[in-house]
Coordinates of C-alpha atoms in Angstrom, one line a residue:
M1 CA 180.3 -147.0 -125.5
T2 CA 183.9 -147.6 -125.0
L3 CA 185.6 -147.5 -121.6
Q4 CA 187.9 -144.8 -123.0
Q5 CA 184.8 -142.7 -123.5
R6 CA 183.4 -143.6 -120.1
I7 CA 186.5 -142.4 -118.3
G8 CA 186.6 -139.4 -120.5
A9 CA 183.3 -138.4 -119.0
L10 CA 185.3 -137.2 -116.0
S11 CA 185.7 -133.9 -117.8
V12 CA 183.1 -131.3 -116.7
T13 CA 183.0 -130.0 -120.3
P14 CA 180.6 -132.1 -122.5
M15 CA 182.4 -133.1 -125.6
S16 CA 181.8 -135.5 -128.4
A17 CA 182.2 -139.3 -128.1
E18 CA 185.0 -139.1 -130.6
S19 CA 187.0 -136.9 -128.2
G20 CA 186.5 -139.3 -125.3
I21 CA 184.0 -137.2 -123.3
I22 CA 180.4 -138.3 -122.9
S23 CA 177.8 -135.6 -122.8
G24 CA 175.2 -137.9 -121.2
D25 CA 177.3 -138.5 -118.1
T26 CA 177.8 -134.9 -117.2
I27 CA 175.9 -133.5 -114.2
P28 CA 172.6 -131.7 -114.7
A29 CA 172.6 -128.0 -115.5
T30 CA 172.3 -125.7 -112.6
V31 CA 172.0 -122.1 -111.8
S32 CA 175.0 -119.8 -112.4
A33 CA 176.9 -118.4 -109.4
S34 CA 177.4 -114.7 -108.7
P35 CA 181.0 -113.5 -109.0
G36 CA 183.4 -112.0 -106.5
W37 CA 182.7 -110.3 -103.2
R38 CA 179.0 -110.6 -102.9
S39 CA 176.1 -111.6 -100.8
P40 CA 176.6 -115.3 -100.0
T41 CA 173.2 -116.3 -101.4
A42 CA 174.8 -118.0 -104.4
S43 CA 173.6 -121.0 -106.2
L44 CA 175.8 -124.0 -107.0
R45 CA 177.4 -123.9 -110.4
C46 CA 179.8 -126.3 -112.0
G47 CA 182.5 -124.7 -114.0
T48 CA 183.7 -125.6 -117.5
D49 CA 187.4 -125.6 -116.7
I50 CA 189.1 -128.8 -116.0
D51 CA 190.0 -128.8 -112.4
R52 CA 193.5 -127.4 -111.7
V53 CA 193.2 -127.3 -107.9
S54 CA 195.1 -126.5 -105.0
P55 CA 194.2 -124.0 -102.5
S56 CA 197.9 -123.0 -102.1
P57 CA 198.6 -120.7 -105.1
P58 CA 202.0 -121.4 -106.6
L59 CA 203.6 -120.8 -109.9
S60 CA 205.1 -123.9 -111.5
P61 CA 205.6 -124.7 -115.2
R62 CA 202.3 -125.5 -116.7
I63 CA 201.9 -128.7 -118.7
G64 CA 200.6 -128.0 -122.2
V65 CA 197.0 -128.8 -122.8
M66 CA 196.7 -132.2 -124.5
R67 CA 193.8 -134.0 -126.0
P68 CA 192.8 -136.7 -123.5
D69 CA 193.8 -140.0 -125.0
L70 CA 192.4 -142.3 -122.4
S71 CA 193.2 -145.6 -124.0
V72 CA 195.8 -146.5 -121.4
A73 CA 193.2 -146.2 -118.7
W74 CA 191.0 -148.9 -120.1
Q75 CA 194.0 -151.0 -121.1
A76 CA 195.1 -150.9 -117.5
L77 CA 191.7 -152.3 -116.5
M78 CA 192.2 -155.3 -118.8
T79 CA 195.8 -155.9 -117.7
E80 CA 196.0 -159.5 -116.5
E81 CA 199.5 -159.4 -115.1
A82 CA 198.9 -156.3 -112.9
A83 CA 198.4 -157.9 -109.5
P84 CA 196.0 -156.0 -107.2
A85 CA 197.8 -153.7 -104.8
E86 CA 198.4 -155.4 -101.5
V87 CA 196.1 -154.3 -98.7
R88 CA 198.1 -152.5 -96.1
E89 CA 197.2 -150.9 -92.8
Y90 CA 197.3 -147.1 -93.0
K91 CA 200.5 -145.9 -91.4
E92 CA 200.1 -145.9 -87.6
V93 CA 200.6 -143.0 -85.3
V94 CA 201.9 -144.3 -82.0
G95 CA 202.2 -142.4 -78.8
A96 CA 203.4 -138.8 -79.3
G97 CA 203.4 -139.2 -83.1
A98 CA 206.2 -141.8 -83.8
Q99 CA 205.5 -143.6 -87.0
V100 CA 205.5 -147.4 -87.2
K101 CA 205.1 -148.3 -90.9
E102 CA 206.2 -150.3 -93.9
K103 CA 208.8 -148.8 -96.2
G104 CA 207.5 -146.6 -98.9
V105 CA 204.8 -143.9 -99.1
P106 CA 201.2 -144.9 -100.1
V107 CA 199.7 -142.7 -102.8
Y108 CA 196.1 -141.4 -102.8
V109 CA 194.4 -139.5 -105.7
M110 CA 192.0 -136.6 -105.2
M111 CA 188.6 -137.0 -106.7
P112 CA 186.9 -134.2 -108.7
L113 CA 185.4 -131.5 -106.5
D114 CA 182.0 -132.0 -107.9
S115 CA 181.9 -135.8 -107.4
V116 CA 178.5 -135.4 -105.8
T117 CA 175.8 -133.3 -107.5
T118 CA 173.3 -130.8 -106.1
G119 CA 170.8 -133.7 -106.2
N120 CA 173.0 -135.7 -103.8
A121 CA 173.9 -138.3 -106.5
V122 CA 177.2 -139.4 -107.9
S123 CA 178.4 -137.2 -110.8
R124 CA 179.6 -139.1 -113.9
R125 CA 179.1 -142.4 -112.1
K126 CA 180.3 -144.7 -114.8
A127 CA 183.5 -142.7 -115.5
V128 CA 184.3 -142.5 -111.8
N129 CA 183.8 -146.2 -111.4
A130 CA 186.1 -147.0 -114.3
S131 CA 188.7 -144.6 -113.1
M132 CA 188.7 -146.1 -109.6
Q133 CA 189.3 -149.5 -111.1
A134 CA 192.2 -148.1 -113.1
L135 CA 193.7 -146.4 -110.1
K136 CA 193.5 -149.6 -108.1
S137 CA 195.2 -151.6 -110.8
A138 CA 198.0 -149.1 -110.9
G139 CA 198.7 -149.7 -107.2
V140 CA 197.1 -146.5 -105.8
E141 CA 196.3 -146.9 -102.1
G142 CA 193.0 -144.9 -102.2
V143 CA 191.2 -141.7 -103.0
M144 CA 190.5 -138.4 -101.3
M145 CA 187.0 -137.0 -101.5
D146 CA 185.5 -133.7 -100.3
V147 CA 182.4 -134.2 -98.2
W148 CA 180.6 -130.8 -98.6
W149 CA 178.7 -129.3 -95.7
G150 CA 176.9 -127.2 -98.2
L151 CA 175.5 -130.3 -100.0
V152 CA 174.8 -132.7 -97.2
E153 CA 173.2 -130.3 -94.7
R154 CA 172.0 -127.9 -97.4
E155 CA 168.3 -127.6 -96.7
A156 CA 167.8 -127.3 -92.9
P157 CA 169.8 -127.6 -89.7
G158 CA 170.3 -131.2 -88.6
E159 CA 168.9 -132.7 -91.8
Y160 CA 171.7 -134.6 -93.5
N161 CA 171.5 -136.2 -97.0
W162 CA 174.5 -138.5 -97.5
G163 CA 173.1 -139.9 -100.8
G164 CA 175.9 -139.6 -103.2
Y165 CA 178.6 -140.2 -100.6
V166 CA 177.0 -143.6 -99.7
E167 CA 177.4 -144.7 -103.2
L168 CA 181.0 -143.3 -103.6
M169 CA 182.1 -145.0 -100.4
E170 CA 180.7 -148.3 -101.5
M171 CA 182.3 -147.9 -104.9
A172 CA 185.7 -147.3 -103.3
K173 CA 185.2 -150.3 -101.0
K174 CA 184.3 -152.5 -104.0
H175 CA 187.5 -151.6 -105.7
G176 CA 189.6 -152.1 -102.6
L177 CA 190.5 -148.4 -102.3
K178 CA 191.0 -146.6 -99.0
V179 CA 189.3 -143.2 -98.5
Q180 CA 190.5 -140.0 -97.1
A181 CA 187.3 -138.1 -96.3
V182 CA 187.6 -134.3 -96.1
M183 CA 185.1 -132.6 -93.9
S184 CA 184.7 -129.5 -96.1
F185 CA 183.1 -126.8 -94.1
H186 CA 184.1 -124.1 -96.6
Q187 CA 182.6 -122.8 -99.8
C188 CA 183.9 -124.3 -103.0
G189 CA 184.8 -121.4 -105.3
G190 CA 187.1 -118.5 -105.0
N191 CA 190.4 -120.4 -104.6
V192 CA 193.1 -121.5 -107.1
G193 CA 191.6 -124.3 -109.2
D194 CA 188.1 -124.3 -107.9
S195 CA 186.2 -125.5 -110.9
C196 CA 182.7 -125.3 -109.4
T197 CA 180.9 -123.3 -106.8
I198 CA 179.2 -125.0 -103.7
P199 CA 178.0 -122.4 -101.2
L200 CA 177.6 -123.0 -97.5
P201 CA 174.3 -124.5 -96.4
K202 CA 171.3 -122.3 -97.3
W203 CA 170.2 -121.9 -93.7
A204 CA 173.7 -120.8 -92.7
V205 CA 173.8 -118.3 -95.6
E206 CA 170.5 -116.9 -94.4
E207 CA 172.1 -116.2 -91.0
I208 CA 175.1 -114.5 -92.7
D209 CA 172.6 -112.4 -94.7
K210 CA 171.0 -111.3 -91.4
D211 CA 174.4 -110.6 -89.8
P212 CA 177.2 -110.0 -92.3
E213 CA 179.6 -109.7 -89.4
L214 CA 179.7 -113.6 -89.4
A215 CA 181.9 -113.3 -92.5
Y216 CA 185.6 -112.6 -92.4
T217 CA 186.2 -108.9 -93.1
D218 CA 189.2 -106.9 -94.3
Q219 CA 190.0 -103.3 -93.3
W220 CA 188.2 -102.0 -96.3
G221 CA 184.9 -103.7 -95.3
R222 CA 185.1 -106.5 -97.9
R223 CA 183.3 -109.6 -96.7
N224 CA 184.5 -113.1 -97.5
Y225 CA 181.9 -115.8 -97.5
E226 CA 184.2 -118.9 -97.9
Y227 CA 184.1 -119.8 -94.3
I228 CA 182.4 -118.5 -91.1
S229 CA 184.7 -116.2 -89.1
L230 CA 186.4 -118.0 -86.3
G231 CA 185.7 -115.0 -84.1
C232 CA 182.2 -116.4 -83.5
D233 CA 183.3 -120.1 -83.0
T234 CA 181.6 -120.4 -79.6
L235 CA 178.6 -118.1 -80.1
P236 CA 175.1 -119.5 -81.0
V237 CA 174.9 -117.5 -84.2
L238 CA 173.7 -120.3 -86.5
K239 CA 170.0 -120.8 -85.6
G240 CA 170.8 -121.5 -82.0
R241 CA 174.0 -123.5 -82.5
T242 CA 177.6 -122.4 -82.5
P243 CA 179.8 -123.0 -85.6
I244 CA 181.8 -125.6 -83.6
Q245 CA 178.6 -127.4 -82.7
C246 CA 177.5 -127.4 -86.3
Y247 CA 180.8 -128.9 -87.4
S248 CA 180.7 -131.4 -84.6
D249 CA 177.1 -132.5 -85.3
F250 CA 177.9 -132.9 -89.0
M251 CA 180.9 -135.1 -88.3
R252 CA 178.9 -137.1 -85.7
S253 CA 176.3 -137.8 -88.4
F254 CA 179.0 -138.9 -90.8
R255 CA 180.4 -141.2 -88.2
D256 CA 177.1 -142.8 -87.5
R257 CA 176.2 -143.2 -91.2
F258 CA 179.5 -144.7 -92.2
E259 CA 180.4 -146.5 -89.0
H260 CA 180.7 -149.8 -90.8
L261 CA 183.5 -148.4 -93.1
L262 CA 185.5 -146.5 -90.5
G263 CA 189.1 -147.8 -90.1
D264 CA 188.7 -150.2 -93.0
T265 CA 187.6 -148.3 -96.1
I266 CA 187.6 -144.8 -94.6
V267 CA 191.0 -144.5 -93.0
E268 CA 191.4 -140.8 -92.6
I269 CA 189.3 -137.8 -91.7
Q270 CA 190.8 -134.5 -92.8
V271 CA 189.0 -131.7 -91.0
G272 CA 188.4 -128.5 -92.8
M273 CA 189.3 -125.5 -90.7
G274 CA 189.2 -122.5 -93.1
P275 CA 189.0 -121.4 -96.7
A276 CA 190.0 -124.2 -99.1
G277 CA 189.8 -126.6 -96.1
E278 CA 193.1 -125.2 -94.8
L279 CA 193.8 -123.9 -91.3
R280 CA 194.3 -120.3 -92.3
Y281 CA 192.5 -117.0 -92.8
P282 CA 191.1 -116.1 -96.3
S283 CA 193.9 -113.6 -96.9
Y284 CA 194.5 -114.2 -100.6
P285 CA 191.0 -114.5 -102.3
E286 CA 191.1 -114.8 -106.0
Q287 CA 187.4 -114.0 -106.6
N288 CA 186.9 -110.8 -108.6
E289 CA 190.7 -110.6 -108.9
T290 CA 190.9 -109.2 -105.4
W291 CA 194.2 -110.9 -105.0
K292 CA 196.8 -112.0 -107.6
F293 CA 199.9 -114.1 -107.1
P294 CA 202.4 -113.0 -105.6
G295 CA 200.6 -110.3 -103.6
I296 CA 201.0 -110.2 -99.8
G297 CA 197.3 -110.6 -99.0
A298 CA 195.5 -108.8 -96.2
F299 CA 194.6 -109.4 -92.6
Q300 CA 191.1 -110.7 -92.0
C301 CA 190.2 -109.5 -88.5
Y302 CA 187.8 -106.6 -89.0
D303 CA 184.4 -108.3 -88.3
K304 CA 182.9 -107.3 -85.0
Y305 CA 183.6 -110.7 -83.4
M306 CA 187.3 -110.7 -84.2
L307 CA 187.6 -107.0 -83.1
S308 CA 185.9 -107.9 -79.8
H309 CA 188.6 -110.6 -79.2
L310 CA 191.3 -108.2 -80.1
K311 CA 190.0 -105.6 -77.7
T312 CA 190.0 -108.1 -74.9
A313 CA 193.5 -109.2 -75.7
A314 CA 194.9 -105.6 -75.8
E315 CA 193.3 -104.8 -72.4
A316 CA 194.8 -108.0 -70.9
A317 CA 198.2 -106.9 -72.2
G318 CA 197.8 -103.5 -70.6
K319 CA 197.7 -101.8 -74.0
P320 CA 194.0 -100.9 -74.6
E321 CA 195.0 -98.5 -77.4
W322 CA 196.1 -101.5 -79.5
G323 CA 192.6 -103.1 -79.4
S324 CA 190.6 -101.0 -81.7
T325 CA 191.9 -102.1 -85.0
G326 CA 194.4 -104.2 -86.9
P327 CA 197.5 -102.7 -88.7
R328 CA 196.5 -99.8 -91.0
D329 CA 199.8 -99.7 -92.7
A330 CA 200.0 -103.3 -94.0
G331 CA 199.3 -102.4 -97.6
H332 CA 196.8 -103.9 -100.0
Y333 CA 196.3 -107.5 -101.3
N334 CA 198.6 -107.1 -104.2
N335 CA 201.4 -105.0 -102.6
W336 CA 204.8 -106.5 -102.0
P337 CA 206.4 -106.3 -98.5
E338 CA 208.7 -103.3 -99.3
D339 CA 205.6 -101.3 -100.5
T340 CA 204.3 -101.2 -96.9
D341 CA 205.4 -99.7 -93.6
F342 CA 204.3 -102.7 -91.7
F343 CA 206.1 -105.4 -93.7
R344 CA 209.3 -103.6 -94.8
K345 CA 212.5 -105.2 -93.7
E346 CA 214.0 -102.1 -92.0
G347 CA 211.9 -100.7 -89.2
G348 CA 208.8 -102.5 -90.2
G349 CA 205.9 -102.7 -87.8
W350 CA 205.9 -106.5 -87.8
N351 CA 209.2 -106.4 -85.8
C352 CA 208.0 -103.8 -83.3
P353 CA 206.2 -104.3 -79.9
Y354 CA 202.7 -103.5 -81.4
G355 CA 203.4 -105.8 -84.4
E356 CA 204.6 -108.6 -82.2
F357 CA 201.5 -108.3 -80.0
F358 CA 199.1 -108.3 -83.0
L359 CA 200.7 -111.1 -84.9
T360 CA 200.8 -113.2 -81.7
W361 CA 197.1 -112.6 -81.1
Y362 CA 196.2 -113.2 -84.8
S363 CA 198.1 -116.5 -85.0
E364 CA 197.0 -117.7 -81.6
M365 CA 193.3 -117.2 -82.6
L366 CA 193.9 -119.5 -85.5
L367 CA 195.6 -122.1 -83.3
S368 CA 192.7 -121.9 -80.8
H369 CA 190.3 -122.5 -83.6
G370 CA 192.2 -125.7 -84.5
E371 CA 192.3 -126.8 -80.8
R372 CA 188.5 -126.4 -80.5
I373 CA 187.7 -128.4 -83.5
L374 CA 190.2 -131.1 -82.9
S375 CA 189.0 -131.5 -79.3
S376 CA 185.6 -132.3 -80.7
V377 CA 186.9 -134.5 -83.5
K378 CA 188.9 -136.6 -81.1
S379 CA 185.9 -137.5 -79.0
I380 CA 183.7 -138.2 -82.1
F381 CA 186.1 -140.5 -83.9
D382 CA 187.8 -142.0 -80.9
N383 CA 188.3 -145.8 -81.2
T384 CA 187.0 -145.9 -84.8
G385 CA 190.4 -146.7 -86.3
V386 CA 190.6 -143.6 -88.5
K387 CA 193.4 -141.0 -88.5
I388 CA 192.8 -137.3 -88.2
S389 CA 194.6 -134.8 -90.4
V390 CA 194.7 -131.0 -90.9
K391 CA 195.8 -129.2 -94.0
I392 CA 198.2 -126.3 -93.9
A393 CA 198.7 -124.0 -96.8
G394 CA 202.1 -123.9 -98.7
I395 CA 202.6 -120.1 -98.8
H396 CA 206.0 -120.0 -100.4
W397 CA 206.0 -116.5 -102.1
H398 CA 208.1 -113.8 -100.4
Y399 CA 209.5 -116.5 -98.1
G400 CA 212.9 -115.1 -98.7
T401 CA 212.0 -111.8 -97.1
R402 CA 212.5 -111.0 -93.5
S403 CA 208.8 -110.5 -92.6
H404 CA 207.2 -113.4 -94.7
A405 CA 204.2 -111.1 -95.2
P406 CA 201.9 -113.5 -97.1
E407 CA 202.3 -116.1 -94.3
L408 CA 201.6 -113.5 -91.6
T409 CA 198.3 -112.3 -93.2
A410 CA 197.2 -116.0 -93.5
G411 CA 197.8 -116.4 -89.8
Y412 CA 201.2 -118.2 -89.8
Y413 CA 203.5 -116.2 -87.5
N414 CA 206.6 -117.2 -89.4
T415 CA 209.4 -114.7 -89.9
R416 CA 213.1 -114.8 -90.4
F417 CA 213.4 -114.7 -86.6
R418 CA 210.5 -116.9 -85.6
D419 CA 209.4 -120.5 -86.5
G420 CA 205.7 -120.3 -87.2
Y421 CA 205.2 -123.9 -88.1
L422 CA 206.4 -125.5 -84.9
P423 CA 203.5 -124.2 -82.8
I424 CA 201.1 -125.6 -85.4
A425 CA 202.9 -129.0 -85.4
Q426 CA 202.8 -129.1 -81.6
M427 CA 199.1 -128.3 -81.5
L428 CA 198.4 -131.1 -84.0
A429 CA 200.7 -133.5 -82.0
R430 CA 198.6 -132.8 -78.8
H431 CA 195.6 -134.2 -80.6
G432 CA 197.3 -137.0 -82.5
A433 CA 196.6 -135.4 -85.9
I434 CA 198.6 -135.6 -89.1
F435 CA 200.2 -132.4 -90.6
N436 CA 199.2 -132.3 -94.2
F437 CA 201.2 -129.9 -96.4
T438 CA 201.0 -128.7 -100.0
C439 CA 203.5 -127.5 -102.7
I440 CA 205.6 -130.7 -102.3
E441 CA 206.3 -130.9 -106.1
M442 CA 207.8 -127.4 -106.4
R443 CA 211.4 -126.4 -107.0
D444 CA 212.8 -123.0 -105.9
Q445 CA 214.2 -122.3 -109.4
E446 CA 210.9 -122.8 -111.1
Q447 CA 209.4 -119.9 -109.3
P448 CA 209.6 -116.1 -110.0
Q449 CA 212.9 -115.1 -108.3
D450 CA 211.9 -111.5 -107.8
A451 CA 209.2 -112.6 -105.5
Q452 CA 211.7 -114.6 -103.4
C453 CA 209.7 -117.8 -103.7
A454 CA 211.2 -120.7 -101.8
P455 CA 208.9 -123.8 -101.7
E456 CA 211.8 -126.2 -101.1
K457 CA 213.0 -124.2 -98.2
L458 CA 209.5 -124.0 -96.8
V459 CA 208.9 -127.7 -97.1
R460 CA 212.2 -128.3 -95.3
Q461 CA 211.2 -126.0 -92.5
V462 CA 207.9 -127.8 -92.1
A463 CA 209.7 -131.2 -92.2
L464 CA 212.0 -130.1 -89.4
A465 CA 209.1 -128.7 -87.3
T466 CA 207.0 -131.9 -87.6
G467 CA 210.1 -133.9 -86.8
E468 CA 210.7 -131.9 -83.6
A469 CA 207.0 -132.1 -82.6
Q470 CA 206.9 -135.8 -83.4
V471 CA 203.9 -135.4 -85.6
P472 CA 203.4 -137.3 -88.9
L473 CA 203.7 -135.4 -92.1
A474 CA 201.7 -136.0 -95.3
G475 CA 201.9 -134.2 -98.6
E476 CA 200.0 -133.0 -101.6
N477 CA 201.1 -131.4 -104.9
A478 CA 199.8 -127.8 -105.3
L479 CA 199.2 -127.9 -109.1
P480 CA 198.5 -130.7 -111.6
R481 CA 202.0 -132.0 -112.6
Y482 CA 202.6 -135.0 -114.9
D483 CA 206.2 -134.5 -115.7
E484 CA 209.1 -136.6 -114.3
F485 CA 210.8 -133.5 -112.7
A486 CA 207.8 -133.0 -110.4
H487 CA 207.5 -136.7 -109.7
E488 CA 211.2 -136.9 -108.7
K489 CA 210.8 -133.9 -106.5
I490 CA 207.8 -135.4 -104.7
L491 CA 209.7 -138.7 -104.3
K492 CA 212.7 -137.0 -102.8
A493 CA 210.6 -134.8 -100.6
S494 CA 208.6 -137.8 -99.3
W495 CA 211.8 -139.2 -97.9
L496 CA 212.0 -136.2 -95.6
D497 CA 215.7 -136.0 -96.3
V498 CA 216.1 -132.6 -94.5
D499 CA 219.6 -133.3 -93.3
G500 CA 221.1 -134.8 -96.5
N501 CA 220.9 -138.3 -94.9
E502 CA 219.1 -140.5 -97.4
G503 CA 219.4 -143.4 -95.1
G504 CA 217.1 -141.9 -92.6
E505 CA 214.0 -143.8 -91.4
R506 CA 211.5 -141.0 -91.4
E507 CA 209.2 -140.6 -94.4
M508 CA 205.9 -139.0 -95.2
C509 CA 203.0 -141.1 -93.9
A510 CA 201.0 -140.6 -97.2
F511 CA 200.9 -138.5 -100.4
T512 CA 197.8 -137.3 -102.1
Y513 CA 198.0 -136.7 -105.9
L514 CA 196.1 -133.9 -107.5
R515 CA 193.8 -135.1 -109.2
M516 CA 191.5 -137.5 -111.0
T517 CA 190.9 -135.9 -114.4
P518 CA 191.1 -137.0 -118.1
D519 CA 194.6 -135.6 -118.3
L520 CA 195.8 -138.2 -115.8
F521 CA 194.8 -140.9 -118.2
Q522 CA 196.5 -139.4 -121.2
Q523 CA 198.9 -142.1 -122.4
E524 CA 202.2 -140.5 -121.5
N525 CA 200.9 -139.0 -118.3
W526 CA 199.5 -142.3 -117.2
R527 CA 202.8 -144.1 -117.9
R528 CA 204.7 -141.6 -115.8
F529 CA 202.1 -141.8 -113.0
V530 CA 202.2 -145.6 -112.8
A531 CA 206.0 -145.5 -112.4
F532 CA 205.7 -142.7 -109.8
V533 CA 203.2 -144.7 -107.7
K534 CA 205.5 -147.8 -107.8
K535 CA 208.6 -145.7 -106.8
M536 CA 206.7 -144.1 -103.9
K537 CA 205.4 -147.5 -102.6
E538 CA 208.7 -149.3 -103.0
G539 CA 210.8 -146.6 -101.3
K540 CA 214.2 -145.4 -102.2
N541 CA 215.7 -148.7 -103.3
G542 CA 213.0 -149.8 -105.7
E543 CA 214.8 -151.2 -108.8
Q544 CA 213.5 -151.9 -112.2
V545 CA 210.5 -149.7 -111.5
E546 CA 210.6 -148.1 -114.9
R547 CA 210.7 -151.4 -116.8
E548 CA 207.9 -152.8 -114.6
A549 CA 205.8 -149.7 -115.2
E550 CA 206.3 -150.0 -119.0
H551 CA 205.3 -153.6 -118.8
F552 CA 202.2 -152.8 -116.8
V553 CA 201.1 -150.1 -119.2
H554 CA 201.6 -152.0 -122.4
V555 CA 200.5 -155.6 -121.5
S556 CA 196.8 -155.4 -122.1
Q557 CA 193.9 -156.9 -124.0
P558 CA 192.3 -154.1 -125.9
L559 CA 188.9 -155.6 -125.9
E560 CA 186.6 -152.6 -125.7
Q561 CA 183.5 -154.7 -125.5
E562 CA 184.7 -156.7 -122.6
A563 CA 185.8 -153.5 -120.8
A564 CA 182.4 -151.9 -121.4
V565 CA 180.8 -155.0 -119.9
A566 CA 183.1 -154.8 -116.9
L567 CA 182.0 -151.2 -116.4
M568 CA 178.4 -152.4 -116.0
H569 CA 179.2 -154.8 -113.2

């Protein structure tokens, strides 16, 4: 079996050996998941679509579907002149967040969402191993992998099966790759690009079945089972433990199991804090077509636990009449701001005393959720040498309006008159955490203008906020992009050139590329990716990068037999 075919097995769709996909390396068949808004008792199901992830829905030019020609990937493995990427310390966070680092931005690559199977084994092991070797040879710093709560602690409270992750971590170590480990406390499935479904742990789902109020709820009574409502963070609703205790115990078990790799191979812990792992409310769920881009979304504060907090806050503010419900005039998921009384620009409720009270409470509940988890994380991973990061969604649609409605429903109190990202950055700075942000590859002109999308302006605002708060900023692309336009946009954004001063010293501390799929190893995509990695690592003044990348891609020994042997060792 050729290395080209082995790497091709990364696809979740079994194909013939001729097309570069190995049926034998796909994960075992599993039970189909239930669609849409439903009881959370769903089974894990792997999808057939090639992963297109990002939790932050955007609209960028889609690259045409190409037959995965993966010959370049195995050629890269045989390249004698491609020296191994130098081992570098992950960019330090010093004091209040000042960055002391080498020039250039290290690039990580996201692994497939289903890298570990329901049986706690590595999915498509040989293909993942070959791909890691190829990424290392290209100068990639490391990989990002989701560590699913729903897989590791699936069967019973406090019983952790780290099986597949042990092997993946050792595989990364063997290839000299760093690891960004994502503590994924959410359900996989229901967000942009989710190509498989991984529910919350069975025992947690049982508790939600008994008390559906544990799930986020909208004003129409729809339940969302992606993540347990933050309204019950401190209540012992999960078989005697609070959600925060469950998350903490999980991370403590992770620390103990992988202690020998922390700070060396595992250099970052990204802590999931909501749907898609992002610190936000599930305000724009795609399941069952509840929400479609570029709808404004809907507030998620109607479970009894959230309403109890709202009642307390209203009474404390001397306005008990404000505590019985959230806004009833905020429209539906797929409305636009001007369709609603609450979000309209003239006389909208968002800019009135009640609206200001509600939006302050709603956003502060989200910040408090982050504070609670980070306080625990800091004590668990203190003195281990790992960095802590938190992912924030890149909600760029309707950014040009006054109310910024989609950001408000997600919990980011950001309007034309208020900076909603500075409080988030300041909260992260207090805990020494990295601000991880998406949609870095997008250009304003690529988006639908009638929806007033402005990803570039949003990224600039976030860069300014993190600069003021002295918190490191890391980035991700929101959609798979292999074109040079996207790469150049990422490169420029990584310089954090917010004031037009390209000589500035501040850069992103890391960039994570979405994602490890067969398309990445298609010949032309791989050539561009190799050049992109070199440009990112060498900073603004990297010369001859294109020629060096071309040399790297083409200088090879196409000996498939030797490559196949290498795969087996």
